[in-house]
Amino acid sequence: MCQALAELVTYKVIERKKSIGQAKEVGRITEWYKKHEAGVAKVEETILSIGSSLFLVNEGSSCCYLASIESIKINDISVNEVQTSRGMEVGLKFDVDAKKGFRLYQLHI
């Protein structure tokens, strides 16, 4: 119950930050491989780097939690950082489990 409440509060905070320009949607998970805790995301223009954090958001269930990027792959090649462009597909591994359809948000303070 506590975890669900924490996720709901985090979701509301992200929604508020998005409305005032402090958070930006940078992509969506299009494929997820549970065994590897990794997937493919279709992203917008942004910079992604290993060790940086994204919020994983499922708007249908108001699920929202912070995830750290553990690995990035572009065309099956591992990179430490990538400047992405709109519509680009990026392989991402997080320190937490996610699901297909989750939206990815970055905070801009």
XYZ file of N, CA, C and O in Angstrom:
436
model
N 0.828 -1.191 0.000
C 0.000 0.000 0.000
C 0.879 1.264 0.000
O 0.595 2.202 -0.703
N 1.939 1.247 0.805
C 2.825 2.413 0.881
C 3.499 2.684 -0.456
O 3.634 3.839 -0.868
N 3.928 1.621 -1.130
C 4.594 1.795 -2.418
C 3.629 2.387 -3.443
O 3.999 3.288 -4.195
N 2.398 1.915 -3.466
C 1.401 2.433 -4.402
C 1.131 3.914 -4.138
O 1.020 4.711 -5.082
N 1.053 4.285 -2.883
C 0.824 5.681 -2.524
C 2.023 6.544 -2.936
O 1.859 7.637 -3.494
N 3.233 6.047 -2.711
C 4.443 6.781 -3.099
C 4.501 6.974 -4.613
O 4.864 8.060 -5.095
N 4.134 5.945 -5.375
C 4.125 6.046 -6.833
C 3.102 7.070 -7.303
O 3.362 7.845 -8.228
N 1.931 7.098 -6.665
C 0.884 8.051 -7.031
C 1.360 9.485 -6.764
O 1.179 10.369 -7.597
N 1.967 9.709 -5.615
C 2.473 11.047 -5.287
C 3.558 11.448 -6.284
O 3.549 12.577 -6.797
N 4.467 10.548 -6.600
C 5.526 10.835 -7.576
C 4.919 11.155 -8.936
O 5.358 12.089 -9.612
N 3.908 10.405 -9.335
C 3.219 10.648 -10.602
C 2.638 12.062 -10.633
O 2.794 12.788 -11.622
N 1.998 12.467 -9.550
C 1.396 13.804 -9.478
C 2.476 14.893 -9.521
O 2.279 15.944 -10.140
N 3.619 14.647 -8.888
C 4.723 15.599 -8.924
C 5.246 15.741 -10.350
O 5.479 16.861 -10.833
N 5.420 14.625 -11.056
C 5.891 14.668 -12.448
C 4.882 15.414 -13.324
O 5.261 16.237 -14.160
N 3.600 15.149 -13.141
C 2.565 15.843 -13.912
C 2.646 17.352 -13.682
O 2.548 18.139 -14.615
N 2.839 17.756 -12.445
C 2.946 19.181 -12.114
C 4.205 19.789 -12.738
O 4.164 20.860 -13.338
N 5.322 19.098 -12.619
C 6.574 19.599 -13.198
C 6.473 19.686 -14.721
O 7.022 20.604 -15.324
N 5.768 18.749 -15.324
C 5.558 18.791 -16.775
C 4.759 20.043 -17.151
O 5.101 20.735 -18.110
N 3.753 20.369 -16.371
C 2.896 21.513 -16.682
C 3.622 22.850 -16.527
O 3.234 23.837 -17.143
N 4.678 22.900 -15.706
C 5.423 24.157 -15.528
C 6.777 24.133 -16.247
O 7.617 24.993 -16.016
N 6.987 23.124 -17.093
C 8.183 23.071 -17.917
C 9.430 22.545 -17.241
O 10.529 22.710 -17.757
N 9.298 21.886 -16.099
C 10.460 21.340 -15.407
C 10.657 19.851 -15.668
O 11.633 19.271 -15.204
N 9.754 19.232 -16.398
C 9.891 17.821 -16.777
C 9.473 17.695 -18.236
O 8.578 18.398 -18.702
N 10.148 16.785 -18.934
C 9.886 16.604 -20.358
C 9.796 15.115 -20.669
O 10.631 14.328 -20.221
N 8.773 14.746 -21.447
C 8.695 13.368 -21.922
C 9.742 13.196 -23.005
O 9.790 13.972 -23.965
N 10.605 12.186 -22.833
C 11.695 11.977 -23.794
C 11.575 10.662 -24.551
O 12.435 10.354 -25.375
N 10.532 9.879 -24.290
C 10.378 8.637 -25.032
C 9.341 7.714 -24.437
O 8.672 8.038 -23.453
N 9.246 6.546 -25.087
C 8.297 5.522 -24.663
C 8.929 4.155 -24.919
O 9.535 3.938 -25.959
N 8.760 3.249 -23.967
C 9.276 1.887 -24.146
C 8.369 1.161 -25.125
O 7.168 1.033 -24.895
N 8.957 0.676 -26.219
C 8.172 -0.010 -27.252
C 8.304 -1.528 -27.170
O 7.443 -2.252 -27.658
N 9.394 -2.003 -26.579
C 9.613 -3.436 -26.358
C 10.268 -3.594 -24.992
O 11.129 -2.801 -24.620
N 9.875 -4.642 -24.258
C 10.479 -4.887 -22.950
C 10.792 -6.366 -22.794
O 9.957 -7.218 -23.088
N 12.011 -6.675 -22.351
C 12.466 -8.042 -22.148
C 12.706 -8.237 -20.654
O 13.749 -7.854 -20.127
N 11.717 -8.792 -19.977
C 11.728 -8.914 -18.522
C 12.963 -9.656 -18.007
O 13.556 -9.254 -17.012
N 13.350 -10.715 -18.685
C 14.484 -11.512 -18.231
C 15.752 -10.668 -18.089
O 16.548 -10.855 -17.180
N 15.931 -9.709 -18.981
C 17.141 -8.890 -18.981
C 16.944 -7.517 -18.335
O 17.890 -6.748 -18.241
N 15.700 -7.216 -17.919
C 15.349 -5.887 -17.413
C 15.851 -4.812 -18.372
O 16.462 -3.815 -17.982
N 15.606 -5.047 -19.650
C 16.049 -4.127 -20.697
C 14.989 -4.065 -21.788
O 14.143 -4.951 -21.888
N 15.054 -3.013 -22.568
C 14.076 -2.887 -23.631
C 14.516 -1.888 -24.676
O 15.641 -1.379 -24.655
N 13.601 -1.607 -25.577
C 13.820 -0.651 -26.647
C 12.873 0.517 -26.415
O 11.698 0.331 -26.109
N 13.410 1.717 -26.541
C 12.592 2.914 -26.392
C 12.696 3.757 -27.647
O 13.779 3.899 -28.227
N 11.582 4.295 -28.065
C 11.560 5.266 -29.152
C 11.623 6.624 -28.463
O 10.780 6.939 -27.628
N 12.657 7.411 -28.790
C 12.928 8.620 -28.019
C 12.812 9.898 -28.845
O 12.774 9.871 -30.070
N 12.772 10.985 -28.113
C 12.788 12.329 -28.682
C 14.225 12.839 -28.650
O 15.129 12.128 -28.222
N 14.415 14.079 -29.012
C 15.744 14.679 -28.964
C 16.136 14.950 -27.512
O 15.460 15.690 -26.799
N 17.208 14.309 -27.065
C 17.698 14.465 -25.699
C 19.101 13.884 -25.598
O 19.629 13.363 -26.579
N 19.675 13.953 -24.412
C 20.952 13.301 -24.132
C 20.702 12.252 -23.061
O 20.137 12.558 -22.007
N 21.092 11.011 -23.344
C 20.979 9.919 -22.381
C 22.378 9.447 -22.040
O 23.227 9.329 -22.933
N 22.614 9.159 -20.752
C 23.929 8.666 -20.355
C 23.789 7.640 -19.246
O 22.838 7.680 -18.450
N 24.750 6.717 -19.208
C 24.764 5.698 -18.166
C 24.885 6.400 -16.818
O 25.659 7.338 -16.658
N 24.087 5.950 -15.864
C 24.089 6.530 -14.529
C 23.065 7.631 -14.334
O 22.736 7.979 -13.202
N 22.553 8.184 -15.431
C 21.529 9.219 -15.277
C 20.191 8.562 -14.972
O 19.996 7.365 -15.170
N 19.265 9.357 -14.491
C 17.968 8.833 -14.062
C 16.834 9.347 -14.939
O 16.871 10.475 -15.427
N 15.861 8.492 -15.125
C 14.622 8.831 -15.813
C 13.460 8.390 -14.930
O 13.585 7.429 -14.165
N 12.338 9.067 -15.054
C 11.133 8.599 -14.398
C 10.377 7.731 -15.389
O 10.179 8.113 -16.539
N 9.989 6.544 -14.961
C 9.188 5.628 -15.772
C 7.742 5.820 -15.342
O 7.418 5.661 -14.160
N 6.881 6.161 -16.288
C 5.504 6.525 -15.963
C 4.520 5.695 -16.778
O 4.641 5.599 -17.993
N 3.553 5.107 -16.082
C 2.432 4.439 -16.725
C 1.201 5.250 -16.361
O 0.708 5.185 -15.246
N 0.739 6.045 -17.310
C -0.361 6.959 -17.026
C -1.675 6.246 -16.722
O -2.490 6.749 -15.974
N -1.872 5.056 -17.257
C -3.109 4.318 -17.016
C -3.292 3.932 -15.555
O -4.392 3.953 -15.025
N -2.191 3.595 -14.897
C -2.276 3.169 -13.494
C -1.655 4.184 -12.539
O -1.561 3.927 -11.347
N -1.228 5.337 -13.059
C -0.556 6.372 -12.266
C 0.697 5.830 -11.580
O 1.114 6.332 -10.551
N 1.287 4.801 -12.150
C 2.528 4.214 -11.645
C 3.678 5.107 -12.099
O 3.732 5.517 -13.250
N 4.586 5.419 -11.184
C 5.703 6.286 -11.519
C 6.845 6.019 -10.564
O 6.667 6.060 -9.355
N 8.030 5.734 -11.118
C 9.176 5.546 -10.249
C 10.454 5.935 -10.964
O 10.516 6.001 -12.183
N 11.466 6.199 -10.180
C 12.759 6.640 -10.678
C 13.604 5.430 -11.051
O 13.688 4.467 -10.294
N 14.229 5.489 -12.223
C 15.078 4.398 -12.686
C 16.409 4.966 -13.152
O 16.467 6.022 -13.774
N 17.466 4.256 -12.863
C 18.805 4.637 -13.289
C 19.178 3.829 -14.533
O 18.939 2.617 -14.584
N 19.761 4.491 -15.521
C 20.186 3.816 -16.745
C 21.483 3.068 -16.471
O 22.476 3.668 -16.062
N 21.470 1.755 -16.686
C 22.662 0.931 -16.474
C 23.409 0.651 -17.770
O 24.603 0.383 -17.748
N 22.703 0.691 -18.896
C 23.334 0.376 -20.169
C 22.537 1.012 -21.299
O 21.312 1.102 -21.225
N 23.263 1.442 -22.338
C 22.652 2.042 -23.529
C 23.245 1.346 -24.750
O 24.465 1.185 -24.840
N 22.377 0.960 -25.686
C 22.854 0.363 -26.939
C 22.198 1.054 -28.123
O 21.001 1.307 -28.123
N 23.027 1.330 -29.112
C 22.573 1.866 -30.389
C 23.008 0.868 -31.453
O 24.202 0.606 -31.592
N 22.050 0.293 -32.164
C 22.358 -0.730 -33.177
C 23.258 -1.828 -32.612
O 24.263 -2.203 -33.222
N 22.924 -2.319 -31.427
C 23.647 -3.391 -30.726
C 25.074 -3.027 -30.316
O 25.864 -3.902 -29.998
N 25.408 -1.746 -30.313
C 26.722 -1.286 -29.864
C 26.543 -0.505 -28.565
O 25.754 0.447 -28.508
N 27.262 -0.914 -27.517
C 27.168 -0.235 -26.224
C 27.846 1.125 -26.284
O 28.927 1.270 -26.845
N 27.171 2.114 -25.687
C 27.719 3.467 -25.589
C 27.499 3.980 -24.170
O 26.610 3.504 -23.460
N 28.310 4.936 -23.747
C 28.151 5.532 -22.425
C 27.189 6.706 -22.436
O 26.548 6.999 -21.424
N 27.111 7.386 -23.586
C 26.238 8.547 -23.719
C 25.821 8.667 -25.166
O 26.576 8.312 -26.066
N 24.610 9.197 -25.375
C 24.131 9.369 -26.744
C 23.262 10.623 -26.834
O 22.468 10.910 -25.938
N 23.482 11.360 -27.905
C 22.609 12.487 -28.255
C 21.582 11.898 -29.213
O 21.935 11.462 -30.305
N 20.340 11.835 -28.793
C 19.314 11.194 -29.609
C 18.590 12.218 -30.473
O 18.621 13.407 -30.206
N 17.924 11.699 -31.482
C 17.079 12.523 -32.335
C 15.666 11.952 -32.305
O 15.456 10.800 -31.926
N 14.720 12.750 -32.695
C 13.308 12.357 -32.660
C 13.075 11.081 -33.465
O 13.506 10.967 -34.607
N 12.412 10.094 -32.827
C 12.076 8.844 -33.496
C 13.149 7.779 -33.435
O 12.938 6.655 -33.878
N 14.293 8.100 -32.867
C 15.407 7.157 -32.761
C 15.037 6.033 -31.787
O 14.352 6.256 -30.803
N 15.507 4.812 -32.081
C 15.303 3.684 -31.171
C 16.598 3.400 -30.426
O 17.656 3.313 -31.037
N 16.462 3.269 -29.111
C 17.618 3.088 -28.239
C 17.360 1.905 -27.323
O 16.267 1.772 -26.758
N 18.354 1.038 -27.153
C 18.265 -0.057 -26.202
C 18.655 0.467 -24.824
O 19.703 1.100 -24.677
N 17.809 0.242 -23.827
C 18.075 0.731 -22.468
C 17.913 -0.383 -21.451
O 16.967 -1.167 -21.534
N 18.831 -0.438 -20.499
C 18.725 -1.347 -19.366
C 18.681 -0.473 -18.123
O 19.488 0.440 -17.966
N 17.695 -0.752 -17.255
C 17.515 0.015 -16.034
C 17.839 -0.832 -14.808
O 17.947 -2.050 -14.895
N 17.915 -0.176 -13.675
C 18.136 -0.877 -12.412
C 16.830 -1.400 -11.818
O 16.835 -2.000 -10.751
N 15.723 -1.178 -12.501
C 14.408 -1.655 -12.070
C 13.682 -2.266 -13.264
O 14.057 -2.048 -14.411
N 12.635 -2.994 -12.972
C 11.827 -3.604 -14.025
C 10.844 -2.567 -14.569
O 10.356 -1.720 -13.838
N 10.567 -2.630 -15.847
C 9.606 -1.729 -16.479
C 8.665 -2.558 -17.345
O 8.648 -3.787 -17.235
N 7.908 -1.908 -18.189
C 6.985 -2.601 -19.084
C 6.851 -1.822 -20.377
O 7.090 -0.617 -20.421
N 6.424 -2.521 -21.390
C 6.123 -1.900 -22.673
C 5.043 -0.844 -22.457
O 4.087 -1.058 -21.716
N 5.223 0.298 -23.076
C 4.242 1.371 -22.973
C 4.576 2.439 -21.945
O 3.998 3.515 -21.966
N 5.515 2.154 -21.039
C 5.903 3.166 -20.057
C 6.503 4.367 -20.788
O 7.254 4.216 -21.741
N 6.172 5.543 -20.301
C 6.738 6.781 -20.836
C 7.971 7.145 -20.020
O 8.029 6.870 -18.824
N 8.933 7.769 -20.672
C 10.182 8.162 -20.028
C 10.205 9.677 -19.872
O 9.980 10.402 -20.838
N 10.482 10.141 -18.647
C 10.539 11.568 -18.366
C 11.878 11.944 -17.764
O 12.418 11.208 -16.939
N 12.375 13.129 -18.168
C 13.577 13.712 -17.576
C 13.162 14.998 -16.878
O 12.290 15.722 -17.371
N 13.809 15.270 -15.751
C 13.574 16.534 -15.049
C 14.543 17.585 -15.553
O 15.710 17.299 -15.811
N 14.056 18.803 -15.703
C 14.878 19.968 -16.097
C 14.629 21.037 -15.051
O 13.548 21.571 -14.945
N 15.643 21.320 -14.260
C 15.463 22.276 -13.162
C 16.097 23.603 -13.521
O 17.057 23.720 -14.172
